[in-house]
Amino acid sequence: MEGFTAIIAAVPYTALVTLGAFGLGFVLAIPLMFARRARLMVVRGISGFIVDLARGIPPIVWLLMIYFGLPNLGIMLDPIPAAIIGLGIITAGYLAEIFRGGMLAVRKGQFEAANALGLGGWTSFTRVVAPQAMRAMQPGLTTYSIGLIKDSSIASVIGVTEMVYTANSYAKISKGGVLLFFEAALIYLVISVPLGLLARRIEAHKQEASAR
């Protein structure tokens, strides 16, 4: 029971890493998305390489490089900031492509209509384009968010005391053994399944609204 209580107490660290990485990735993904849509081929090429680099390196390697590699450059990071930065970089790569897909889903006529109305670039983006793009992005954002919750467990390798780290620590000193990992898995399900159900409900509601 003590181990399960400790795992519950570690949930805020899992949430902190997940939300921090998603927030950082969201901010970084916006300029990456615009760069991927730039007219200059060089800009598109560089941004495409950054996206492929962010997504192509395994998460555990990113975390190890940041946590153990940056001190060689004189940059010392605690485990939680290192985990947020590492997972945030990966998130930026994936969200940039989700954003780009959402923008591509907006019909060209919507851009032309905004220009015809004399709307400025920022106004047309925030009032016309972005709301429609967000509807297309919503399934991808939800799916990635659920995956990021699970990927936050990788932060345990650099000492972040999230759920898997705590379960592993107590498994070594108690008789709970593998049961503690089942308890951690149950908590992951309690967190992620409602998110998936909520996303499906929102999507169904939008489909009903568009069918009217």
Coordinates of C-alpha atoms in Angstrom, one line a residue, residues 1-210:
M1 CA 0.0 0.0 0.0
E2 CA 2.9 2.3 0.8
G3 CA 4.2 1.8 -2.7
F4 CA 0.9 2.6 -4.3
T5 CA 0.6 5.8 -2.2
A6 CA 4.1 6.8 -3.4
I7 CA 3.1 6.3 -7.0
I8 CA 0.0 8.4 -6.5
A9 CA 2.3 11.1 -5.0
A10 CA 4.5 11.0 -8.1
V11 CA 1.6 11.8 -10.5
P12 CA 2.3 15.6 -10.2
Y13 CA 5.8 15.0 -11.5
T14 CA 4.4 13.1 -14.5
A15 CA 1.9 15.9 -15.1
L16 CA 4.6 18.5 -14.8
V17 CA 6.9 16.9 -17.3
T18 CA 4.0 16.2 -19.7
L19 CA 2.5 19.7 -19.6
G20 CA 5.9 21.4 -19.6
A21 CA 7.1 19.4 -22.6
F22 CA 3.8 20.0 -24.5
G23 CA 3.8 23.7 -23.7
L24 CA 7.4 24.1 -24.9
G25 CA 6.8 22.0 -28.0
F26 CA 3.7 24.0 -28.8
V27 CA 5.5 27.3 -28.7
L28 CA 8.5 26.0 -30.8
A29 CA 6.2 24.2 -33.3
I30 CA 4.5 27.4 -34.4
P31 CA 7.5 29.0 -36.1
L32 CA 8.6 25.6 -37.4
M33 CA 5.2 25.2 -39.0
F34 CA 5.4 28.6 -40.7
A35 CA 8.9 27.8 -41.9
R36 CA 7.7 24.5 -43.4
R37 CA 5.2 26.6 -45.4
A38 CA 7.7 29.3 -46.4
R39 CA 8.2 30.2 -50.1
L40 CA 11.9 29.9 -49.9
M41 CA 13.1 26.4 -50.5
V42 CA 16.1 26.9 -48.2
V43 CA 13.9 27.8 -45.3
R44 CA 11.6 24.8 -46.0
G45 CA 14.6 22.5 -46.2
I46 CA 16.2 23.7 -43.0
S47 CA 12.9 23.5 -41.1
G48 CA 12.2 20.0 -42.5
F49 CA 15.6 18.9 -41.4
I50 CA 15.0 20.2 -37.9
V51 CA 11.6 18.4 -37.7
D52 CA 13.2 15.1 -38.9
L53 CA 16.0 15.5 -36.4
A54 CA 13.6 16.1 -33.5
R55 CA 11.5 13.1 -34.5
G56 CA 14.2 10.8 -35.7
I57 CA 16.3 10.6 -32.5
P58 CA 14.8 8.3 -29.8
P59 CA 13.4 10.2 -26.7
I60 CA 15.8 8.4 -24.4
V61 CA 18.8 9.5 -26.4
W62 CA 17.6 13.2 -26.4
L63 CA 17.2 13.0 -22.6
L64 CA 20.6 11.5 -22.1
M65 CA 22.3 13.9 -24.4
I66 CA 20.8 16.9 -22.7
Y67 CA 21.2 15.7 -19.1
F68 CA 24.7 14.2 -19.4
G69 CA 26.0 16.1 -22.5
L70 CA 25.3 19.7 -21.7
P71 CA 27.4 19.7 -18.5
N72 CA 30.4 19.2 -20.8
L73 CA 29.5 22.6 -22.2
G74 CA 29.2 24.1 -18.7
I75 CA 25.3 23.9 -18.7
M76 CA 24.0 22.1 -15.7
L77 CA 20.3 21.1 -15.6
D78 CA 18.2 19.4 -13.0
P79 CA 16.4 16.2 -14.1
I80 CA 13.0 17.8 -14.6
P81 CA 14.1 20.8 -16.8
A82 CA 16.2 18.4 -18.8
A83 CA 13.3 16.1 -19.3
I84 CA 11.0 19.0 -20.3
I85 CA 13.5 20.3 -22.8
G86 CA 14.2 16.9 -24.3
L87 CA 10.6 15.9 -24.7
G88 CA 9.7 19.4 -25.7
I89 CA 12.1 19.3 -28.7
I90 CA 10.5 16.0 -29.8
T91 CA 7.0 17.5 -29.3
A92 CA 7.9 20.5 -31.4
G93 CA 8.8 18.2 -34.3
Y94 CA 5.5 16.3 -34.1
L95 CA 3.3 19.3 -33.4
A96 CA 4.8 21.2 -36.3
E97 CA 3.6 18.5 -38.7
I98 CA 0.2 18.3 -37.0
F99 CA -0.1 22.1 -37.4
R100 CA 1.0 22.0 -41.0
G101 CA -1.5 19.3 -41.7
G102 CA -4.2 21.4 -40.1
M103 CA -3.3 24.4 -42.2
L104 CA -3.4 22.2 -45.4
A105 CA -6.9 21.1 -44.4
V106 CA -8.2 24.7 -44.7
R107 CA -9.5 25.3 -48.2
K108 CA -7.7 27.8 -50.3
G109 CA -10.9 29.7 -50.8
Q110 CA -10.9 30.6 -47.1
F111 CA -7.6 32.4 -47.5
E112 CA -8.9 34.2 -50.6
A113 CA -12.1 35.2 -48.8
A114 CA -10.1 36.7 -45.9
N115 CA -8.0 38.7 -48.4
A116 CA -11.1 39.8 -50.3
L117 CA -12.5 41.2 -47.0
G118 CA -9.4 43.2 -46.5
L119 CA -8.4 41.3 -43.3
G120 CA -4.8 41.6 -42.3
G121 CA -2.5 38.6 -42.1
W122 CA -2.8 38.2 -38.3
T123 CA -6.5 38.9 -38.2
S124 CA -7.2 36.4 -41.1
F125 CA -5.1 33.8 -39.4
T126 CA -6.6 34.1 -35.9
R127 CA -10.2 34.7 -37.0
V128 CA -10.6 32.6 -40.1
V129 CA -7.8 30.1 -40.7
A130 CA -6.8 29.0 -37.2
P131 CA -10.3 28.0 -35.9
Q132 CA -10.8 25.8 -39.0
A133 CA -7.3 24.4 -38.8
M134 CA -7.8 23.5 -35.1
R135 CA -10.7 21.4 -35.9
A136 CA -8.5 19.3 -38.2
M137 CA -5.7 19.2 -35.7
Q138 CA -7.8 18.1 -32.7
P139 CA -7.5 14.3 -33.3
G140 CA -3.8 14.5 -33.8
L141 CA -3.2 16.7 -30.8
T142 CA -5.2 14.4 -28.6
T143 CA -3.4 11.3 -29.8
Y144 CA 0.0 12.9 -29.3
S145 CA -0.9 14.2 -25.9
I146 CA -1.9 10.7 -24.7
G147 CA 1.4 9.4 -26.2
L148 CA 3.4 12.1 -24.4
I149 CA 1.9 11.1 -21.0
K150 CA 3.2 7.7 -21.6
D151 CA 6.6 8.9 -22.9
S152 CA 7.1 11.0 -19.8
S153 CA 8.0 7.7 -18.1
I154 CA 11.3 7.8 -20.0
A155 CA 12.3 10.7 -17.8
S156 CA 12.9 8.1 -15.1
V157 CA 16.2 7.2 -16.7
I158 CA 17.7 10.6 -15.7
G159 CA 16.2 10.6 -12.2
V160 CA 12.9 12.3 -12.5
T161 CA 10.8 10.9 -9.7
E162 CA 7.7 10.3 -11.8
M163 CA 5.5 7.2 -11.6
V164 CA 7.7 4.6 -13.2
Y165 CA 10.8 5.8 -11.3
T166 CA 8.8 5.5 -8.0
A167 CA 7.4 2.1 -8.9
N168 CA 10.9 0.8 -9.8
S169 CA 12.4 2.2 -6.6
Y170 CA 9.8 0.6 -4.4
A171 CA 9.9 -2.7 -6.3
K172 CA 13.5 -3.0 -5.4
I173 CA 12.9 -2.7 -1.6
S174 CA 9.5 -4.2 -1.2
K175 CA 7.6 -7.4 -1.8
G176 CA 5.3 -5.7 -4.2
G177 CA 7.5 -6.4 -7.2
V178 CA 5.8 -6.4 -10.5
L179 CA 2.4 -5.5 -8.9
L180 CA 3.7 -2.0 -8.4
F181 CA 4.2 -1.6 -12.2
F182 CA 0.6 -2.9 -12.7
E183 CA -0.5 -0.2 -10.3
A184 CA 1.4 2.5 -12.3
A185 CA -0.1 1.2 -15.5
L186 CA -3.6 1.5 -14.0
I187 CA -2.9 5.1 -13.1
Y188 CA -1.7 5.8 -16.7
L189 CA -5.0 4.3 -17.9
V190 CA -7.1 6.4 -15.5
I191 CA -5.4 9.5 -16.9
S192 CA -5.2 8.7 -20.6
V193 CA -8.5 6.8 -21.3
P194 CA -10.8 9.8 -20.2
L195 CA -8.8 12.0 -22.5
G196 CA -9.4 9.7 -25.4
L197 CA -13.1 9.4 -24.6
L198 CA -13.4 13.2 -24.3
A199 CA -11.6 13.7 -27.6
R200 CA -14.0 11.3 -29.3
R201 CA -17.0 13.0 -27.8
I202 CA -15.8 16.4 -29.0
E203 CA -15.2 15.0 -32.5
A204 CA -18.6 13.4 -32.6
H205 CA -20.2 16.7 -31.5
K206 CA -18.4 18.6 -34.2
Q207 CA -19.5 16.1 -36.8
E208 CA -23.1 16.4 -35.7
A209 CA -22.9 20.2 -35.8
S210 CA -21.4 20.2 -39.3

